[in-house]
PDB file of C-alpha atoms in Angstrom:
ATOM      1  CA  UNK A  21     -23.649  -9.153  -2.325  1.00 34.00           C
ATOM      2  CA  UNK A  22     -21.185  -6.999  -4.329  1.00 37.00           C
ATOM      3  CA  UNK A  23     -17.443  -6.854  -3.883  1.00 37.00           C
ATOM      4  CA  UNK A  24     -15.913  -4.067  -6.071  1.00 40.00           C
ATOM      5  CA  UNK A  25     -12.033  -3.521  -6.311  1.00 39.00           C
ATOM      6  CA  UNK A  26     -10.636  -0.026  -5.073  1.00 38.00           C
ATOM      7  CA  UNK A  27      -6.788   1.164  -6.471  1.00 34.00           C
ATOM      8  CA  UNK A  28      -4.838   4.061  -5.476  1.00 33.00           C
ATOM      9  CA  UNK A  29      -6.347   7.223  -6.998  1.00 32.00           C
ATOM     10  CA  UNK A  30      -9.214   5.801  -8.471  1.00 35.00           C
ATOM     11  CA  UNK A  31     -12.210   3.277  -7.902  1.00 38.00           C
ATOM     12  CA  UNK A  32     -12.501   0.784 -10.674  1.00 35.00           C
ATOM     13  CA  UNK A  33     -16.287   0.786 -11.121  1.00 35.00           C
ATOM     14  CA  UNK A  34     -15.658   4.701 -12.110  1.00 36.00           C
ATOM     15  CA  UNK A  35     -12.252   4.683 -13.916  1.00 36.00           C
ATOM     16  CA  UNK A  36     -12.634   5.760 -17.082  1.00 34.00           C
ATOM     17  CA  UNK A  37      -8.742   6.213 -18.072  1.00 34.00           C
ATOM     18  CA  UNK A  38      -9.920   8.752 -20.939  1.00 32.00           C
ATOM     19  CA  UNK A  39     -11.452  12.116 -21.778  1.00 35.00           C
ATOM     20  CA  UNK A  40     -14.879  11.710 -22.336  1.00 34.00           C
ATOM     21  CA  UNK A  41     -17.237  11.930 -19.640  1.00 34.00           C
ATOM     22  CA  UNK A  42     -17.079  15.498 -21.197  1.00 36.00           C
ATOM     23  CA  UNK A  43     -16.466  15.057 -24.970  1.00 35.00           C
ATOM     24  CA  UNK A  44     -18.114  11.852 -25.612  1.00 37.00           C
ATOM     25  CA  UNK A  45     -20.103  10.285 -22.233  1.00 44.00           C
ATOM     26  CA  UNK A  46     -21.624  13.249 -21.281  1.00 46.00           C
ATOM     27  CA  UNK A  47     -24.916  13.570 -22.804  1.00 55.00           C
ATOM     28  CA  UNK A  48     -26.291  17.141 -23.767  1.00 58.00           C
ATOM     29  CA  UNK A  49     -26.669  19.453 -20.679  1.00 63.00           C
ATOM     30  CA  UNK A  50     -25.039  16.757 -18.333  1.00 67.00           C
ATOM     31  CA  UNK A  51     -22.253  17.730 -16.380  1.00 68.00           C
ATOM     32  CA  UNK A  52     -19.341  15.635 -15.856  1.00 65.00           C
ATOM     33  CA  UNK A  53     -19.907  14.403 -12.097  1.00 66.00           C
ATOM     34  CA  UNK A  54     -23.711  13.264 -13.421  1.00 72.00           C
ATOM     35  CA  UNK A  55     -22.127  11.087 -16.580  1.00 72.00           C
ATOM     36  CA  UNK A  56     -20.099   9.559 -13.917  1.00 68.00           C
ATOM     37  CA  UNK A  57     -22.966   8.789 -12.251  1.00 70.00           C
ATOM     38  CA  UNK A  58     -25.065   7.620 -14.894  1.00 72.00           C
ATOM     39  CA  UNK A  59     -21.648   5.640 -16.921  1.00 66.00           C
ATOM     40  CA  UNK A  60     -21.593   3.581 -13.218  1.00 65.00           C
ATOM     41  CA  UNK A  61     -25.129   2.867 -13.324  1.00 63.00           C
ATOM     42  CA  UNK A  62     -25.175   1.290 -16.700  1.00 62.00           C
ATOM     43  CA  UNK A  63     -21.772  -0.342 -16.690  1.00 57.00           C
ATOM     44  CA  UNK A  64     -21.327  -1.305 -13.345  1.00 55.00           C
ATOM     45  CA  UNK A  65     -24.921  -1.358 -11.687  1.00 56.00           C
ATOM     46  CA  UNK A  66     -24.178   0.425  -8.979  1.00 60.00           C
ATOM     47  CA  UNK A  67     -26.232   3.388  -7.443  1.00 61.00           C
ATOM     48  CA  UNK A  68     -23.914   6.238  -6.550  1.00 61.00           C
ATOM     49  CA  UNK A  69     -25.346   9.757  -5.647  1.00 61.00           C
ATOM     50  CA  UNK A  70     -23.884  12.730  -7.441  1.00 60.00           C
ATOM     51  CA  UNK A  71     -23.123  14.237  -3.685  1.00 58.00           C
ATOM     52  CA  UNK A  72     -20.476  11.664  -2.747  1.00 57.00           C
ATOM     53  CA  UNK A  73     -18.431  12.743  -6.526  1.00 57.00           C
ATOM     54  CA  UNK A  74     -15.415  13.963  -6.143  1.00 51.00           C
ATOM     55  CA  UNK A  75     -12.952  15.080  -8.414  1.00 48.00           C
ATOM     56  CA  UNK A  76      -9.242  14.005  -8.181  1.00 41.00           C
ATOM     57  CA  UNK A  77      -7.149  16.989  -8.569  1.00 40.00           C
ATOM     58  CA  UNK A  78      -3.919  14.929  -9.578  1.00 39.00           C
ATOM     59  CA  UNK A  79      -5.581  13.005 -11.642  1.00 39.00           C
ATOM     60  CA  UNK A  80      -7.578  14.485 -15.308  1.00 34.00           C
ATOM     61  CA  UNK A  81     -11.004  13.146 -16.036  1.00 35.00           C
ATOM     62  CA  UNK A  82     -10.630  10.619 -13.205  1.00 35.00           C
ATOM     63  CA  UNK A  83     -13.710  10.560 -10.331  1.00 35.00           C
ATOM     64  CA  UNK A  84     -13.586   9.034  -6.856  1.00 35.00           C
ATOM     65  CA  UNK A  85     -16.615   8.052  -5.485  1.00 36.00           C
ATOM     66  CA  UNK A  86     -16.410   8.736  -2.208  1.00 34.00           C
ATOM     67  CA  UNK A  87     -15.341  12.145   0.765  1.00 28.00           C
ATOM     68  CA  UNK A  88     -12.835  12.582   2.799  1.00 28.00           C
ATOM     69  CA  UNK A  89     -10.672  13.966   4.269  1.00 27.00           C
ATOM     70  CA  UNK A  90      -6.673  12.842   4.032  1.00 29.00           C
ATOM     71  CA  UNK A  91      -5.452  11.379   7.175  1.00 38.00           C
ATOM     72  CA  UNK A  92      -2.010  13.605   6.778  1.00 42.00           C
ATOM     73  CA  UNK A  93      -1.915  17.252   7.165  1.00 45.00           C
ATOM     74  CA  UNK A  94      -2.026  19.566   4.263  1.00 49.00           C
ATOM     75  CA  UNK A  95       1.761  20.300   2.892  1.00 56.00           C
ATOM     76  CA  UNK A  96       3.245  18.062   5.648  1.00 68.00           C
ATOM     77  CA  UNK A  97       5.975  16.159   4.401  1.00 76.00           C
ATOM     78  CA  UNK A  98       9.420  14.220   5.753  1.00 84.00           C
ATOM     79  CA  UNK A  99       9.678  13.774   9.382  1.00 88.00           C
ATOM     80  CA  UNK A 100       6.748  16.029   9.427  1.00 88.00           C
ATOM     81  CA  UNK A 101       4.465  13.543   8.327  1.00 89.00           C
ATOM     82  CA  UNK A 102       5.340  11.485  11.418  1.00 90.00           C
ATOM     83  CA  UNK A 103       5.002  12.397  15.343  1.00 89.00           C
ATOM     84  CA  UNK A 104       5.407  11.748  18.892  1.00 92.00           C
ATOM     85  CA  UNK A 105       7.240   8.542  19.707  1.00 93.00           C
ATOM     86  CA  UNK A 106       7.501   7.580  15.999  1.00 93.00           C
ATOM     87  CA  UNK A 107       9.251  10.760  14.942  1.00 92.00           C
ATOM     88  CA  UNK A 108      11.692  10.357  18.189  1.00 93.00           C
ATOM     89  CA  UNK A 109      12.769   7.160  17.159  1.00 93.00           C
ATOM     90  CA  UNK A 110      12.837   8.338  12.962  1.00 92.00           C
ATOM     91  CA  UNK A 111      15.760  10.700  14.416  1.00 92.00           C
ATOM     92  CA  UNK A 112      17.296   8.241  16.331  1.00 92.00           C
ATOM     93  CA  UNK A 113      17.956   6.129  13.625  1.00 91.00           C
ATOM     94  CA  UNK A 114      18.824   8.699  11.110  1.00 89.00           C
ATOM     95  CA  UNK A 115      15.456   8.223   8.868  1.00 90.00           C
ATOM     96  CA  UNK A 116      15.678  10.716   5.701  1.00 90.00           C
ATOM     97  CA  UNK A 117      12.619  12.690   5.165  1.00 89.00           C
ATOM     98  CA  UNK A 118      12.701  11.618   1.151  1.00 89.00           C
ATOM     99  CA  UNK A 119      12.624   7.888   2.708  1.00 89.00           C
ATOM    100  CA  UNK A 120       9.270   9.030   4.965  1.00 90.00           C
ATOM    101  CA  UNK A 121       7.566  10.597   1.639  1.00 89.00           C
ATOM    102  CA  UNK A 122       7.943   7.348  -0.140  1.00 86.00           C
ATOM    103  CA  UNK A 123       5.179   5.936   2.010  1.00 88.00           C
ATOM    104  CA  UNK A 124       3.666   8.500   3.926  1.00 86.00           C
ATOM    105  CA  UNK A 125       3.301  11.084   1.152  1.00 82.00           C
ATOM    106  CA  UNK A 126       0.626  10.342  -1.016  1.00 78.00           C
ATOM    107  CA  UNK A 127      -1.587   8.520   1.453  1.00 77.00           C
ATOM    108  CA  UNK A 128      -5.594   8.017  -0.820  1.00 76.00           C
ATOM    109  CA  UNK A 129      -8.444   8.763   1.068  1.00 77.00           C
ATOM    110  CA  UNK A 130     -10.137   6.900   3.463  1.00 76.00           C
ATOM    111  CA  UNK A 131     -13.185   4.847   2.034  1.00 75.00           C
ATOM    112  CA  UNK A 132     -16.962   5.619   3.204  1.00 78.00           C
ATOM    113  CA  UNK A 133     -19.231   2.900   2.177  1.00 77.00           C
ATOM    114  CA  UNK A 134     -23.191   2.799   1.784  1.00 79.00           C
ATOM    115  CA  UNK A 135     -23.139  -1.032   2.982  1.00 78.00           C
ATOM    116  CA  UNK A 136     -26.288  -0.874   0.828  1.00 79.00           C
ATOM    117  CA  UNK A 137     -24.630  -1.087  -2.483  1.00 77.00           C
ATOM    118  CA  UNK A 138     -20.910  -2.039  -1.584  1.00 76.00           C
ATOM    119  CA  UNK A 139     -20.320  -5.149   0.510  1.00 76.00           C
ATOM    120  CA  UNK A 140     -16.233  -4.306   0.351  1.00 74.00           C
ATOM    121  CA  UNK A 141     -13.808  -2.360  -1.508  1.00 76.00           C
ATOM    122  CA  UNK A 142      -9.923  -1.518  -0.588  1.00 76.00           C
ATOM    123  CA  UNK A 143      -6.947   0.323  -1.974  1.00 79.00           C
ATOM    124  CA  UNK A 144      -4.069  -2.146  -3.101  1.00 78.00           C
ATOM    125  CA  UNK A 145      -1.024  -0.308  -3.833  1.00 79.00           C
ATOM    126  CA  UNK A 146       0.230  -0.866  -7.372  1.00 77.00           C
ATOM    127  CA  UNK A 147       3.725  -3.099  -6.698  1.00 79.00           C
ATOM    128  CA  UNK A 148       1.778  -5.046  -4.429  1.00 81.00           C
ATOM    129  CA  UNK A 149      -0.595  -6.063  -7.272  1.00 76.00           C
ATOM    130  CA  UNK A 150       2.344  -6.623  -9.263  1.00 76.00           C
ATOM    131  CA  UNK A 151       4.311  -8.737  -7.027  1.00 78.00           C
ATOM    132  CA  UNK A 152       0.780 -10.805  -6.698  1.00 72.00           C
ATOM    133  CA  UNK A 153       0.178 -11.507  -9.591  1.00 69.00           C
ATOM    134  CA  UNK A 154       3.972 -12.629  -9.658  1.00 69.00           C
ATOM    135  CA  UNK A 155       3.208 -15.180  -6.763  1.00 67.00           C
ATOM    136  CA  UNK A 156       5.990 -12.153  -4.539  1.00 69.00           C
ATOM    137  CA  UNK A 157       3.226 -11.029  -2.201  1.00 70.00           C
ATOM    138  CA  UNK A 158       0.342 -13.045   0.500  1.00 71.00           C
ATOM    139  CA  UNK A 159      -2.422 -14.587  -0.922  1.00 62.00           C
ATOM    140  CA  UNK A 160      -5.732 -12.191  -0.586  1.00 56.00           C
ATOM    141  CA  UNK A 161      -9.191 -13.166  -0.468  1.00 51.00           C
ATOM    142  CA  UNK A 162      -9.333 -11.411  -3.704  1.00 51.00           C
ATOM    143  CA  UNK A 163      -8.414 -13.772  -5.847  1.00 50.00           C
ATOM    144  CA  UNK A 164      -9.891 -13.153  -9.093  1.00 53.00           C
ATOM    145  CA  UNK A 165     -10.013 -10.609 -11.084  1.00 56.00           C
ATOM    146  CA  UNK A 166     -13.114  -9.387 -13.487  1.00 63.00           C
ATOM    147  CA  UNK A 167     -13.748 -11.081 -16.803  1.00 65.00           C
ATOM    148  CA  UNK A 168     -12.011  -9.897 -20.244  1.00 68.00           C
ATOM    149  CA  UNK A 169     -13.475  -7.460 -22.324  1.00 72.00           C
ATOM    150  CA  UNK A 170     -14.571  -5.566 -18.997  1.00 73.00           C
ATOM    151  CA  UNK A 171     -13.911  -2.174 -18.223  1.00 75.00           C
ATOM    152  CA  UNK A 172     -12.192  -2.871 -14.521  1.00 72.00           C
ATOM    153  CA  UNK A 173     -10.543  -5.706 -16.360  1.00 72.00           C
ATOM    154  CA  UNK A 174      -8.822  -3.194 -18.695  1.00 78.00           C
ATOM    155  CA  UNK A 175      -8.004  -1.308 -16.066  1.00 78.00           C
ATOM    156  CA  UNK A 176      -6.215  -3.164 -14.019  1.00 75.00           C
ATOM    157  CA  UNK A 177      -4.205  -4.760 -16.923  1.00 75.00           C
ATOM    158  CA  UNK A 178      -3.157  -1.094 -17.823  1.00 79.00           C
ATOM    159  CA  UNK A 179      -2.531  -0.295 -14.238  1.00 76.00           C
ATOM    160  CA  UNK A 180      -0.214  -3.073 -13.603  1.00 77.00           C
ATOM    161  CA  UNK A 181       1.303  -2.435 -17.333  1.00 77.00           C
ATOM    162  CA  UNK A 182       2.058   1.455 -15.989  1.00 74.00           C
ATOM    163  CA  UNK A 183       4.359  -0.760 -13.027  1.00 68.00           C
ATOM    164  CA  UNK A 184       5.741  -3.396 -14.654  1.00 73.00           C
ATOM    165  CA  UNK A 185       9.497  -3.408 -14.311  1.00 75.00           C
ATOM    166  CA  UNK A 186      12.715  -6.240 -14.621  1.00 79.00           C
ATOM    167  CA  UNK A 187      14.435  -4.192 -11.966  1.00 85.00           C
ATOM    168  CA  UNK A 188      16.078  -6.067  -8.925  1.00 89.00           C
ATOM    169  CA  UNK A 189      14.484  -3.066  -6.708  1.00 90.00           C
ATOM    170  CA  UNK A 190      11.299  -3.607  -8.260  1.00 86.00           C
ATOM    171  CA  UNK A 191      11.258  -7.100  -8.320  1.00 87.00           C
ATOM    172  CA  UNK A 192      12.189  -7.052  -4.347  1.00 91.00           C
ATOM    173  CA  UNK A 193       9.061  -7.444  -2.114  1.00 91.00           C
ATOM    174  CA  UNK A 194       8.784  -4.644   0.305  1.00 94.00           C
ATOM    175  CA  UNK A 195       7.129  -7.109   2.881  1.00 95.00           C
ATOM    176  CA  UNK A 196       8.257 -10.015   3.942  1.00 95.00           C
ATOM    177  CA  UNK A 197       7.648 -11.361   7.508  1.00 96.00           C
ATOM    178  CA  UNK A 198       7.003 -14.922   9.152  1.00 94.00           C
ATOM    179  CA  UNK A 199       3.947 -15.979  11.335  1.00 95.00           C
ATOM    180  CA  UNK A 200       3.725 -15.953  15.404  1.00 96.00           C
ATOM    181  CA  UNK A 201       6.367 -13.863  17.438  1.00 97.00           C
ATOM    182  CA  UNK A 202       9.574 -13.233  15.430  1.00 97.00           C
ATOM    183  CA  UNK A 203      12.018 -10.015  15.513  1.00 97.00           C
ATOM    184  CA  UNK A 204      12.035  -7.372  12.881  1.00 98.00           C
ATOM    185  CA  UNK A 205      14.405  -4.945  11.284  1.00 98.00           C
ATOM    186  CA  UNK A 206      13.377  -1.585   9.016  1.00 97.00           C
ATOM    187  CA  UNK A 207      15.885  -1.127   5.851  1.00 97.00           C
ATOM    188  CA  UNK A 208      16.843   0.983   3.203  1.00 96.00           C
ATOM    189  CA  UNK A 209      17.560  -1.335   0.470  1.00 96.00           C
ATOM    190  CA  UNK A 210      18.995   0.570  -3.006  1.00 95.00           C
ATOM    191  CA  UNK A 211      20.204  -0.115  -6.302  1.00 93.00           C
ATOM    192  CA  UNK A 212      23.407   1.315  -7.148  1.00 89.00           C
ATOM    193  CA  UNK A 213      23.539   1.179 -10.693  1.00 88.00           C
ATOM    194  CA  UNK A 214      19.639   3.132 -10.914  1.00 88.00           C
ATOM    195  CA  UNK A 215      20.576   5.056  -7.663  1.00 89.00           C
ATOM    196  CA  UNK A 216      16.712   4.175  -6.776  1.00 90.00           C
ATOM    197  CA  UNK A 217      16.182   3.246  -3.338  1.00 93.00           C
ATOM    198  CA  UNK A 218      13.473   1.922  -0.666  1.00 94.00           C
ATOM    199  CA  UNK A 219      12.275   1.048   2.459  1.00 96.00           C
ATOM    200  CA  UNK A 220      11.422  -2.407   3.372  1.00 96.00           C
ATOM    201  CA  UNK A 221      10.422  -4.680   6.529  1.00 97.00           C
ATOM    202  CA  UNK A 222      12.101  -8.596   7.256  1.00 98.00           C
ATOM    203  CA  UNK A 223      11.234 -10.847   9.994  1.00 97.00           C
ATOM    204  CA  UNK A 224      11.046 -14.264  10.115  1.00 94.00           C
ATOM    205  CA  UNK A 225      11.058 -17.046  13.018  1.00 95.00           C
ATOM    206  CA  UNK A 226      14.242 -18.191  12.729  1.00 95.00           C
ATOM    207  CA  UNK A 227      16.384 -15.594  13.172  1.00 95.00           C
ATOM    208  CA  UNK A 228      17.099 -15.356  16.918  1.00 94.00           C
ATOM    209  CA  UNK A 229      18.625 -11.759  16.773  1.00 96.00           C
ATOM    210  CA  UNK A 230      17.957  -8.350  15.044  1.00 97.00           C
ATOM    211  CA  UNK A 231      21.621  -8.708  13.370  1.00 97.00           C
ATOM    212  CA  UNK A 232      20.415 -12.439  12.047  1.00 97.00           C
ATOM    213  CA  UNK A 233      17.491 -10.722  10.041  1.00 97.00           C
ATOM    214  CA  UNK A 234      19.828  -8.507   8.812  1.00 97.00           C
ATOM    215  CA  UNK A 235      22.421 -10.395   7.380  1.00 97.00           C
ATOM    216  CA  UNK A 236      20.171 -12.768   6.027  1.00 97.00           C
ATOM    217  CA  UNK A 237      18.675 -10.150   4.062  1.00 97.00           C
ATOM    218  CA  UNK A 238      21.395  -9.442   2.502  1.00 96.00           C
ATOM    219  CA  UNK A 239      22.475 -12.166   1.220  1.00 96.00           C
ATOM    220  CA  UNK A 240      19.277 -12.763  -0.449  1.00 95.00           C
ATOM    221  CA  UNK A 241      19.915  -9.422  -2.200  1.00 95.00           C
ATOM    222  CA  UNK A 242      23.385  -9.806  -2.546  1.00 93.00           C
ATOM    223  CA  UNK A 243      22.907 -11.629  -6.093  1.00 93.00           C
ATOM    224  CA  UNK A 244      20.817  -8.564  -7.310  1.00 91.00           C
ATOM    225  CA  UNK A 245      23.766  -6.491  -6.733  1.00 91.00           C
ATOM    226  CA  UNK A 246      21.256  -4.305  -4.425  1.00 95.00           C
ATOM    227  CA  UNK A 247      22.842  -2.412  -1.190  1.00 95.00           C
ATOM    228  CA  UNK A 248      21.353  -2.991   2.244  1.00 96.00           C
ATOM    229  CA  UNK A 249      22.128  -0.168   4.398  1.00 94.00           C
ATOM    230  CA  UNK A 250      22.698  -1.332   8.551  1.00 94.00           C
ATOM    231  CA  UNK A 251      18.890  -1.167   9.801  1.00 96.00           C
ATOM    232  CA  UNK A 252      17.154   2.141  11.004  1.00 95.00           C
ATOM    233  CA  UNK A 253      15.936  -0.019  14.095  1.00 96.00           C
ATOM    234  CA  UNK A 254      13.809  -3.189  14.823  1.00 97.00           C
ATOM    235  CA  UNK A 255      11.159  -4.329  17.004  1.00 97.00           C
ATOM    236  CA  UNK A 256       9.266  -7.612  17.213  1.00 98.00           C
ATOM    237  CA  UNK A 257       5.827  -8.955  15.555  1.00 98.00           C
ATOM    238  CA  UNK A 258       3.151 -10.853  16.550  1.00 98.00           C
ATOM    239  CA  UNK A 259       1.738 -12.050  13.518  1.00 97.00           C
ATOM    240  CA  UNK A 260      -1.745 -14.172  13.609  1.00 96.00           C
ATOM    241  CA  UNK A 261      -2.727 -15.192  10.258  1.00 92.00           C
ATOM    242  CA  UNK A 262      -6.051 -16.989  10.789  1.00 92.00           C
ATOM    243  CA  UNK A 263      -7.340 -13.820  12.685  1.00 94.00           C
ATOM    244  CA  UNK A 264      -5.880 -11.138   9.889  1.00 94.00           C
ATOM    245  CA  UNK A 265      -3.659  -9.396  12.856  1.00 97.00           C
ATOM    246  CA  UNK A 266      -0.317  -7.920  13.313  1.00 97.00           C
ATOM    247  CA  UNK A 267       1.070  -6.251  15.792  1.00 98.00           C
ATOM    248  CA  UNK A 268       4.200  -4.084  15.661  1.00 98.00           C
ATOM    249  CA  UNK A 269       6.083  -3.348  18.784  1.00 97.00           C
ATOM    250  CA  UNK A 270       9.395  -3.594  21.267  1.00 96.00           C
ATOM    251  CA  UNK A 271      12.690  -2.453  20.200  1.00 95.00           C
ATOM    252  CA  UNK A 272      15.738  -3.665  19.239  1.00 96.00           C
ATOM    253  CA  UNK A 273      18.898  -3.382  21.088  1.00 95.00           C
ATOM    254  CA  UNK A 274      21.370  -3.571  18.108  1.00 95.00           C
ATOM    255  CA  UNK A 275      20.270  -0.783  16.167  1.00 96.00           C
ATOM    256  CA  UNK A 276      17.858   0.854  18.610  1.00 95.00           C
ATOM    257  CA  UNK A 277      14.296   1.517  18.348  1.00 96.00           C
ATOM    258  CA  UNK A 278      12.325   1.160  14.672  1.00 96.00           C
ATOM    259  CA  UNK A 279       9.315   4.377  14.020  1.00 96.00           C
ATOM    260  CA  UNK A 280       6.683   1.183  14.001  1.00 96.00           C
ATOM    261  CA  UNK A 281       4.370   4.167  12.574  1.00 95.00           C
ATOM    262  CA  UNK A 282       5.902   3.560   9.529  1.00 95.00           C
ATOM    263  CA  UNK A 283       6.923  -0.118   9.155  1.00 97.00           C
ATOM    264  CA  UNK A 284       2.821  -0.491   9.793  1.00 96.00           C
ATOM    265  CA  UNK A 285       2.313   1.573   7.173  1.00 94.00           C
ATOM    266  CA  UNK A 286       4.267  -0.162   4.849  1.00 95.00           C
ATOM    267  CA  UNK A 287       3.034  -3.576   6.165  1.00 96.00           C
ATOM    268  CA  UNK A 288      -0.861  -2.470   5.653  1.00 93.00           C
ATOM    269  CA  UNK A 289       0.316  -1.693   1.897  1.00 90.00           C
ATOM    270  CA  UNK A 290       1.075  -5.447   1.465  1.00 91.00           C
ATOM    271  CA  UNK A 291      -0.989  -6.830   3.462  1.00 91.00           C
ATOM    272  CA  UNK A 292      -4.776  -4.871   1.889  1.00 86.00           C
ATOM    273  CA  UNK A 293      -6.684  -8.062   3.154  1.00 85.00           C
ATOM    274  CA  UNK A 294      -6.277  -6.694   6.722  1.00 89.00           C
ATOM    275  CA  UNK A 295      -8.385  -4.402   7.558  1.00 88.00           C
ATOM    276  CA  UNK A 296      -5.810  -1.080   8.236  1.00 89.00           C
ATOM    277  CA  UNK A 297      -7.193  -1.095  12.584  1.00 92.00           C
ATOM    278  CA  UNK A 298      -6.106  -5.100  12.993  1.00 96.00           C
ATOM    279  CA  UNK A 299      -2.437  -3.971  11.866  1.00 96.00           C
ATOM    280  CA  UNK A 300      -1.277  -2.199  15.259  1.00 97.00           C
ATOM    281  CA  UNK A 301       1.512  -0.333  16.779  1.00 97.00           C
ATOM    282  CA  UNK A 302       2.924  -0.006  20.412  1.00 96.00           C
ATOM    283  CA  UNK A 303       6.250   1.421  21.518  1.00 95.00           C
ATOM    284  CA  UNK A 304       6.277  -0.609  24.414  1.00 91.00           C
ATOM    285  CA  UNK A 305       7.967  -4.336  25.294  1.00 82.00           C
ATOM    286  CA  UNK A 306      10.598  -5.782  24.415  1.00 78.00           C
TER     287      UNK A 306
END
C-alpha cells in the first residue's frame, strides 16, 4: 500500500521544479501533460491517466495530478471569503480583510484519489513542515521522509529551504492548543521591527479565562519583541487526540465571539494528520 506526500501547489510524485518536461523530458511528439505521465510512471511507479493532468496556472512547468474545483469563489477575497455567522462575528471583532487572505486566500484544491494507486496523500502547508522538522508543530503519522538522492527528497529539502527563516514571527507556531475542553482566543501577533504580521490560535487547560490565554501569550512572545494585539474573540475546544478530533465552538465573553470558520482553518493547516471533516465548527454553547 502506497502513501505519497502532497504540498501546497504541487504533488511530490510529479514535481519536477524545472523546465523540461518540454525541453528535455518530453520525448519527440509528446506533449507536456503525457511526459508527466510517463516521468511518474518510471520514477515514481504510479499509474496516473493523462485526463486527471492539470496544469497549475501560478505555477511554470509544475503539474497537479488531480480536478477540482477551489472551495472559495472566484476573485473573492477579505471578509468576502467568509459568510454567515463567521463573517458576523469577523466584523464584530474588527477582523482586517488582509488578515482573512492570509489563510483563506490561496486555499489548493481538494484531493480526488483512485484508492487503487494512492492509499493517502495530504497538503501540509510549508511553515508547518518547517516548524516540524524543528520539533514546533504535533507529531504526524508521517514521520519519515523519502530516501536521499530521491526526487521527492529534493523536493522537499528545497521546499523547506524556500521557508526557512531566523525570524521571531516565523519561528512562532501558529497553533498551539492543549488536549480535552480548554478556552481559546484568535490573535494578531506582529513584528514591529519587519512590520510582518499573523494570525494565530492559543488554548491550553490551564487557563481558566479567555484574558488568562491571553496574557500568557504574551509573555511568551514578549522576549521576541513581537506585539500581541487584544484578541479578535475566543471560544472553547474540545480536543480528542486519540480519535484525531477537534471541535471549535462557544464564545467568549471578554472579547466577544471568535469567526471559528477561520481559527479551523488555521488549525487544519497544523494539524494535516486530521482529516479536514474531524476538525469542526459550531457557533453555539458556551
Amino acid at each position: 500500500m502506497r502513501t505519497r506526500f502532497c504540498w501546497q501547489a504541487k504533488l511530490v510524485i510529479l514535481s519536477k521544479a524545472m523546465p523540461c518536461y518540454k525541453a528535455a523530458c518530453s520525448k519527440e511528439g509528446e506533449q507536456q501533460h503525457e511526459a508527466a505521465v510517463r516521468i511518474s510512471r518510471q520514477q515514481a511507479g504510479i499509474a496516473i491517466h493523462v485526463s486527471s493532468i492539470i496544469r497549475m496556472d501560478n505555477q511554470s512547468n509544475t503539474f497537479c495530478a488531480q480536478t477540482s474545483q477551489l472551495t472559495q469563489t472566484d476573485g473573492a477575497s477579505g471578509l468576502t471569503l467568509l459568510q454567515g455567522k463567521a463573517r458576523d462575528c469577523a466584523n464584530e471583532v474588527r477582523l482586517k480583510g488582509h488578515e482573512v487572505d492570509t489563510v483563506l486566500g490561496n486555499p489548493p484544491p481538494q484531493l480526488q484519489l483512485d484508492k487503487a494507486l494512492l492509499a493517502d496523500a495530504k497538503w501540509f502547508n510549508k511553515r508547518w513542515l518547517t516548524a516540524f522538522n524543528q520539533g514546533a508543530a504535533p507529531k504526524s503519522p508521517f514521520s519519515f521522509f523519502p530516501g536521499e538522492g530521491g526526487e521527492a527528497r529534493r523536493t522537499i529539502t528545497s521546499w523547506v529551504d524556500q521557508v526557512k527563516s531566523e525570524s521571531p514571527l516565523d519561528l512562532t507556531p501558529d497553533v498551539a492548543i492543549d488536549t480535552g475542553v480548554f478556552k481559546y482566543v484568535l490573535l494578531v501577533v506582529t513584528d514591529t521591527e519587519e512590520g510582518r504580521s499573523k494570525l494565530i490560535v492559543r488554548g491550553d487547560r490551564q487557563s481558566g479565562y479567555h484574558v488568562d490565554v491571553f496574557e500568557k501569550t504574551v509573555r511568551e512572545l514578549a522576549p521576541y519583541k513581537l506585539h500581541v494585539a487584544e484578541p479578535l474573540g475566543g471560544g472553547r475546544i474540545r480536543h480528542d487526540d486519540g480519535s484525531k478530533t477537534i471541535s471549535i465552538y462557544g464564545y467568549s465573553s471578554a472579547y466577544g465571539q471568535a469567526p471559528h470558520d477561520l481559527s479551523a482553518a488555521i488549525v487544519r493547516q497544523w494539524y494535516p494528520m486530521y482529516a479536514p471533516d474531524k476538525i469542526t465548527v459550531s457557533y453555539e454553547g458556551y
